[in-house]
Short mmCIF file of C-alpha atoms in Angstrom, two decimals:
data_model
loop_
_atom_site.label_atom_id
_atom_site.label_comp_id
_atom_site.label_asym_id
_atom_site.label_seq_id
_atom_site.Cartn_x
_atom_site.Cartn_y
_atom_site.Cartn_z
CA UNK Q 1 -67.52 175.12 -100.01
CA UNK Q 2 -71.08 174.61 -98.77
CA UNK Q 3 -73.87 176.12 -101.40
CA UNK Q 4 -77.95 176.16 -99.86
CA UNK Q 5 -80.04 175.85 -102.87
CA UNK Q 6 -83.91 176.49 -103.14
CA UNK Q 7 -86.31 175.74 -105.53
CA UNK Q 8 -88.63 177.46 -107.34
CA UNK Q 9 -87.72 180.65 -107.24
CA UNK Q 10 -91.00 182.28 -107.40
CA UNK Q 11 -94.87 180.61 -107.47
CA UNK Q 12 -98.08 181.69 -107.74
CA UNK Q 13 -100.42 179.30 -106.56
CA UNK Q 14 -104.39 179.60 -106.26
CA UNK Q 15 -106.71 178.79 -102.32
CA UNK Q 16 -106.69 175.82 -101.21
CA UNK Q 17 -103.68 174.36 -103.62
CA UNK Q 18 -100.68 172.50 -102.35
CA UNK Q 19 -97.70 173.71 -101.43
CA UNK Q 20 -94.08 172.14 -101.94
CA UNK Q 21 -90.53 173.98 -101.66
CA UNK Q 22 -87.50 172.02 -101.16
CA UNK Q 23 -84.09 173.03 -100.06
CA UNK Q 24 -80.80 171.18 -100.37
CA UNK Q 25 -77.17 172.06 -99.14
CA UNK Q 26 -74.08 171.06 -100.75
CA UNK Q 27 -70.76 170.36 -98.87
CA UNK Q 28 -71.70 169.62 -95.61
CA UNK Q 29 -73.19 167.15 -93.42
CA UNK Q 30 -76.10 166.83 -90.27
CA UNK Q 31 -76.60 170.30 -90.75
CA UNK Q 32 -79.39 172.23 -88.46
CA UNK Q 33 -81.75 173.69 -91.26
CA UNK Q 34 -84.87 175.93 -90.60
CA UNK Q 35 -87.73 177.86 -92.81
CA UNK Q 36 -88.21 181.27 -92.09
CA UNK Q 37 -91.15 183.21 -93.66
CA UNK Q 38 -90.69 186.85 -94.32
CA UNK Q 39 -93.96 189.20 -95.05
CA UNK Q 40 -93.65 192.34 -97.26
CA UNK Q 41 -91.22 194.77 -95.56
CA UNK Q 42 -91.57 192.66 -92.50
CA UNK Q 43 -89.03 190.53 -90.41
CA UNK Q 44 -87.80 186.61 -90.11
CA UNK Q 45 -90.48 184.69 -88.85
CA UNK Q 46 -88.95 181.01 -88.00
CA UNK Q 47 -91.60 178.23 -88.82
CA UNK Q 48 -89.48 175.24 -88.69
CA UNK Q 49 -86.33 173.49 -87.79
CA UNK Q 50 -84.28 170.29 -88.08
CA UNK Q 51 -81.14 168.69 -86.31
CA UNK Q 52 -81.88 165.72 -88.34
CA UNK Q 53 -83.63 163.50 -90.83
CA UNK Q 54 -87.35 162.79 -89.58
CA UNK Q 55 -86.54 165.55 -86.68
CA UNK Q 56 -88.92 168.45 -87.22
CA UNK Q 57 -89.88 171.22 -84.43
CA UNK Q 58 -92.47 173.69 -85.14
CA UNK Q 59 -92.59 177.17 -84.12
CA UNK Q 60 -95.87 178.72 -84.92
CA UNK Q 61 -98.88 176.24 -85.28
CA UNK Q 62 -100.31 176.89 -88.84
CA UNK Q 63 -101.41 175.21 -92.05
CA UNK Q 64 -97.82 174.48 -92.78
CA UNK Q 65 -96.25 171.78 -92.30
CA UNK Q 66 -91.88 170.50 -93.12
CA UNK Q 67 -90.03 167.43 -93.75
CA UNK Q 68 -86.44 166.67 -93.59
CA UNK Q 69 -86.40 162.94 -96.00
CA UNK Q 70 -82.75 163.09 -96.14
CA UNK Q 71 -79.33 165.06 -94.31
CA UNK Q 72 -79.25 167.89 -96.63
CA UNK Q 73 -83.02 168.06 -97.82
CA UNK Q 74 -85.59 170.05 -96.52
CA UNK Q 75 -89.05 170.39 -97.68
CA UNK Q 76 -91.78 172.76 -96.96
CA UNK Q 77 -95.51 171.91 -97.26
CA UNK Q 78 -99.16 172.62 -97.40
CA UNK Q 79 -102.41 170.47 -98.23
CA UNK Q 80 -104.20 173.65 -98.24
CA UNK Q 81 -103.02 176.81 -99.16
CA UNK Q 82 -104.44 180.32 -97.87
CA UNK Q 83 -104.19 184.07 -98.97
CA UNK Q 84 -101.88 184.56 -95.42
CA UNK Q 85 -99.49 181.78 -96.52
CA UNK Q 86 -98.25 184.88 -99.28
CA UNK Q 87 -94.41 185.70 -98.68
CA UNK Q 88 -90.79 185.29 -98.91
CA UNK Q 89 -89.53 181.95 -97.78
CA UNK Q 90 -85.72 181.15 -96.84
CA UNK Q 91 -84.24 178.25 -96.10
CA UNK Q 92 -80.78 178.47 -93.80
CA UNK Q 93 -78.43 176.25 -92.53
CA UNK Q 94 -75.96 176.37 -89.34
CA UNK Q 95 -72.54 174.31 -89.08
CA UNK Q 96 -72.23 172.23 -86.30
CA UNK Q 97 -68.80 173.26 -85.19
CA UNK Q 98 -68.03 176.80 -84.23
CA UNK Q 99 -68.54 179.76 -84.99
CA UNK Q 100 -72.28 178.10 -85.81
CA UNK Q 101 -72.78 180.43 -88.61
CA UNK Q 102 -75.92 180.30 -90.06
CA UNK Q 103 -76.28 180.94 -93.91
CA UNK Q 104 -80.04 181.88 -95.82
CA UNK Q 105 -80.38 180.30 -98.76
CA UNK Q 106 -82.03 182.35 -101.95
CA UNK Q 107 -85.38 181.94 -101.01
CA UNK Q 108 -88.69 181.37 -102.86
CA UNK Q 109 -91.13 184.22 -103.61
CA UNK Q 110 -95.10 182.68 -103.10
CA UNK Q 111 -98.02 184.52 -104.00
CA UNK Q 112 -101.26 183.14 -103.12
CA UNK Q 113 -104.34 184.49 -105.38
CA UNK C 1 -87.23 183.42 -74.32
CA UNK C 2 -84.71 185.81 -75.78
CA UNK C 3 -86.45 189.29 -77.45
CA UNK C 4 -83.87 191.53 -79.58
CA UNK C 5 -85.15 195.29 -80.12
CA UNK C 6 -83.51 197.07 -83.14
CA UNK C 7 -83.57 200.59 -83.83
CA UNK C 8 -84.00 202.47 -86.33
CA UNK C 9 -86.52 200.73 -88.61
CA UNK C 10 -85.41 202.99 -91.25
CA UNK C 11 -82.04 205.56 -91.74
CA UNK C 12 -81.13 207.71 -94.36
CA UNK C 13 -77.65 208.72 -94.52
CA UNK C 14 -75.84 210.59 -96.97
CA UNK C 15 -73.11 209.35 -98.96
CA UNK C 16 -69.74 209.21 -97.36
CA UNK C 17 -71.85 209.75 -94.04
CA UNK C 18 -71.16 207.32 -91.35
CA UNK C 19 -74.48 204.89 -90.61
CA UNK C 20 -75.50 202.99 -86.95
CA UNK C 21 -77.71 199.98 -86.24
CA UNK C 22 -78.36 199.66 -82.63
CA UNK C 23 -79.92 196.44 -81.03
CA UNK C 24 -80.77 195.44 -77.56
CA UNK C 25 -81.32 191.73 -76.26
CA UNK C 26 -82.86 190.37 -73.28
CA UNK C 27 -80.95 186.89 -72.41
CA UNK C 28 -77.65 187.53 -70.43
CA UNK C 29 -76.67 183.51 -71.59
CA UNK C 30 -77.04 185.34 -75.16
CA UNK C 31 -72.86 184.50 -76.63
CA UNK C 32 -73.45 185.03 -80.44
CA UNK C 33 -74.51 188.03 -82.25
CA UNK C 34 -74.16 188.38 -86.13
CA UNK C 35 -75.88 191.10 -88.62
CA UNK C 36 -77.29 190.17 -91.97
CA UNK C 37 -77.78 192.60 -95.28
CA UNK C 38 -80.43 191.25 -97.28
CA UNK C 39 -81.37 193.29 -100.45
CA UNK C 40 -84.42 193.32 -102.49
CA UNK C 41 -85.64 189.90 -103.44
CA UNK C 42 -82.83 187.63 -102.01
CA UNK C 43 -81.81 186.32 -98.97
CA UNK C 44 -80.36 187.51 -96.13
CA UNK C 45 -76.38 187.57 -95.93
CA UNK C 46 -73.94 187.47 -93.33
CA UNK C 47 -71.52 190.69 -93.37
CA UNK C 48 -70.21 190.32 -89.52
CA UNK C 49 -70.13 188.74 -86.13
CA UNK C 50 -69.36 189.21 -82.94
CA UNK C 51 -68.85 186.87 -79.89
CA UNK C 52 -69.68 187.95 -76.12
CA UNK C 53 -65.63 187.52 -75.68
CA UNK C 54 -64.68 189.86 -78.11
CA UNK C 55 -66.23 194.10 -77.61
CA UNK C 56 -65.52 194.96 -80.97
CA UNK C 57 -64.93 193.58 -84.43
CA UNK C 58 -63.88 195.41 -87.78
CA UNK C 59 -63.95 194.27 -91.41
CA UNK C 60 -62.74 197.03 -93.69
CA UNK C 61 -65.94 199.96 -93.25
CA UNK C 62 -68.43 197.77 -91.51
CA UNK C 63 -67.31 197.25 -87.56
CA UNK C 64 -69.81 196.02 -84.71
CA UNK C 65 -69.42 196.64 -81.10
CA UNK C 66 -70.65 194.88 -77.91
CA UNK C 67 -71.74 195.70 -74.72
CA UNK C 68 -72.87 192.69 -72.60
CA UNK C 69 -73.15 194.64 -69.30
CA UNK C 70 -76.08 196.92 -70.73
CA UNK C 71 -76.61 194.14 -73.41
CA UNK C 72 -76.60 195.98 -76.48
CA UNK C 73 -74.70 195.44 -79.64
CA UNK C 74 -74.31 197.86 -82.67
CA UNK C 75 -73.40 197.94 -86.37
CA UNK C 76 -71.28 200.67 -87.51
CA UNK C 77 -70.78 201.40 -91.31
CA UNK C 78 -68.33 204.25 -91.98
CA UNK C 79 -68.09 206.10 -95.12
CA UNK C 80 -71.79 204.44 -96.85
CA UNK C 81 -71.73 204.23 -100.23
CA UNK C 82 -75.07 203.42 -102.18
CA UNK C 83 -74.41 199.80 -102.17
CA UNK C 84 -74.34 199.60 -98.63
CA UNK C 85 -78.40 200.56 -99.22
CA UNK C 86 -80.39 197.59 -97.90
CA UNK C 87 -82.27 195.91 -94.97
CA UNK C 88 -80.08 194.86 -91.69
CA UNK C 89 -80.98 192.62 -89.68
CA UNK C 90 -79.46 192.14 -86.16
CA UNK C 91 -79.54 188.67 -84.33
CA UNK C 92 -78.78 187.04 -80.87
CA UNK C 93 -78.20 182.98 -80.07
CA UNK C 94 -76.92 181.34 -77.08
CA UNK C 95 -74.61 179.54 -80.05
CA UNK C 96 -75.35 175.86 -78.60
CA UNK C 97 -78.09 173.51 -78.79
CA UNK C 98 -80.49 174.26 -81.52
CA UNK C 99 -78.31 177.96 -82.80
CA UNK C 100 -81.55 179.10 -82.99
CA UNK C 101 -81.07 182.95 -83.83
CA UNK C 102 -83.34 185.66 -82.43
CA UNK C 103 -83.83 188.51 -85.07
CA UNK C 104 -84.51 191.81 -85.05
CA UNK C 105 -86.96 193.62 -86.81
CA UNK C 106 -84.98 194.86 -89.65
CA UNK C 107 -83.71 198.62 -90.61
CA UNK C 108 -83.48 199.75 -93.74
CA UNK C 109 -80.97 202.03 -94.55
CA UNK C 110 -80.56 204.17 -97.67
CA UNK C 111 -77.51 205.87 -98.93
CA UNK C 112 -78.20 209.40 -100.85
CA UNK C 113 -75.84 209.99 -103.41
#
């Protein structure tokens, strides 16, 4: 079965710090991935997704920035990190065969102080 | 680009009351329509889906109909219990190409014991 993993599960980072989250899936391969960023009691924002390794498209142009190094690793990034970039941030993944479910994974909680 | 409207943003039910989610998209190519339950602090998970061949799905109390001539969709959850208290999230995709989903806004539903 396939399993979407993300790590850490919660940061607090200070300004102007990097940012790194990763995401892996288990038990499939070429998956489509994204990042979605979710603000308190607010909805899915999609910032990223992949088709493949090295394939990125961005959604909303912002101090973020993702990475996709191998099939089932995803990466999320910052040089810079800003009191906005605070939220909830899921990782999902879609099959490539029908019914192209998509699955979230646990996501990572980031405060920015 | 596709735009889903979901109302309401919040619904309290009582228990053993029955509970509906109704959503509205904009893109008649729209074929794919699931709904997500995400609870507090994790990610969002798939509970149903429906396809634009199909007008109504059931899985033991949760059932989701579809209208694609006034394109609307709904969630239905009969006889709520205080599990079933949570965020839903309705979604559209054209289901090819990138499966990008199109979310909703969220509604958040809570079941009075």
């Amino acid at each position: 079965s396939q399993t979407i993993h993300q790590w850490p599960a919660t940061l607090v980072q200070p300004v102007g710090s990097p940012l790194s989250l990763e995401c892996t899936v288990e038990g499939t391969s070429n998956p489509n991935l994204y990042w979605y960023r979710q603000a308190a009691g607010r909805g899915l924002q999609l910032l990223f997704y992949s088709v493949g390794i090295g394939q990125i498209s961005s959604e909303v142009p912002q101090n973020l920035s993702a990475s996709r190094p191998q099939d089932r690793q995803f990466i999320l990034s910052s040089k810079k990190l800003l009191l906005s970039d605070s939220g909830f941030y899921l990782c999902a993944w879609v099959r490539d065969y029908l019914p192209y479910e998509q699955y979230f994974g646990p996501g990572t909680r980031l405060t920015v102080t | 680009g596709e735009n889903v409207e979901q109302h309401p943003s919040t619904l309290s039910v009582q228990e053993g009351d029955s509970a509906v989610i109704k959503c509205t998209y904009s893109d008649s190519a729209s074929n794919y329509f699931p709904w997500y339950k995400q609870e507090l602090g994790k990610g969002p998970q798939l509970i149903i889906d429906i396809r634009s061949n199909v007008g109504e799905k059931k899985d033991q109390r949760i059932a989701v109909t579809l209208n694609k001539t006034a394109k609307h969709f709904s969630l239905h959850i009969t006889e709520t219990q205080p599990e079933d208290s949570a965020v839903y999230f309705c979604a559209a995709s054209k289901g090819a190409g990138s499966y990008q989903l199109t979310f909703g806004k969220g509604t958040k539903l809570s079941v009075i014991p």
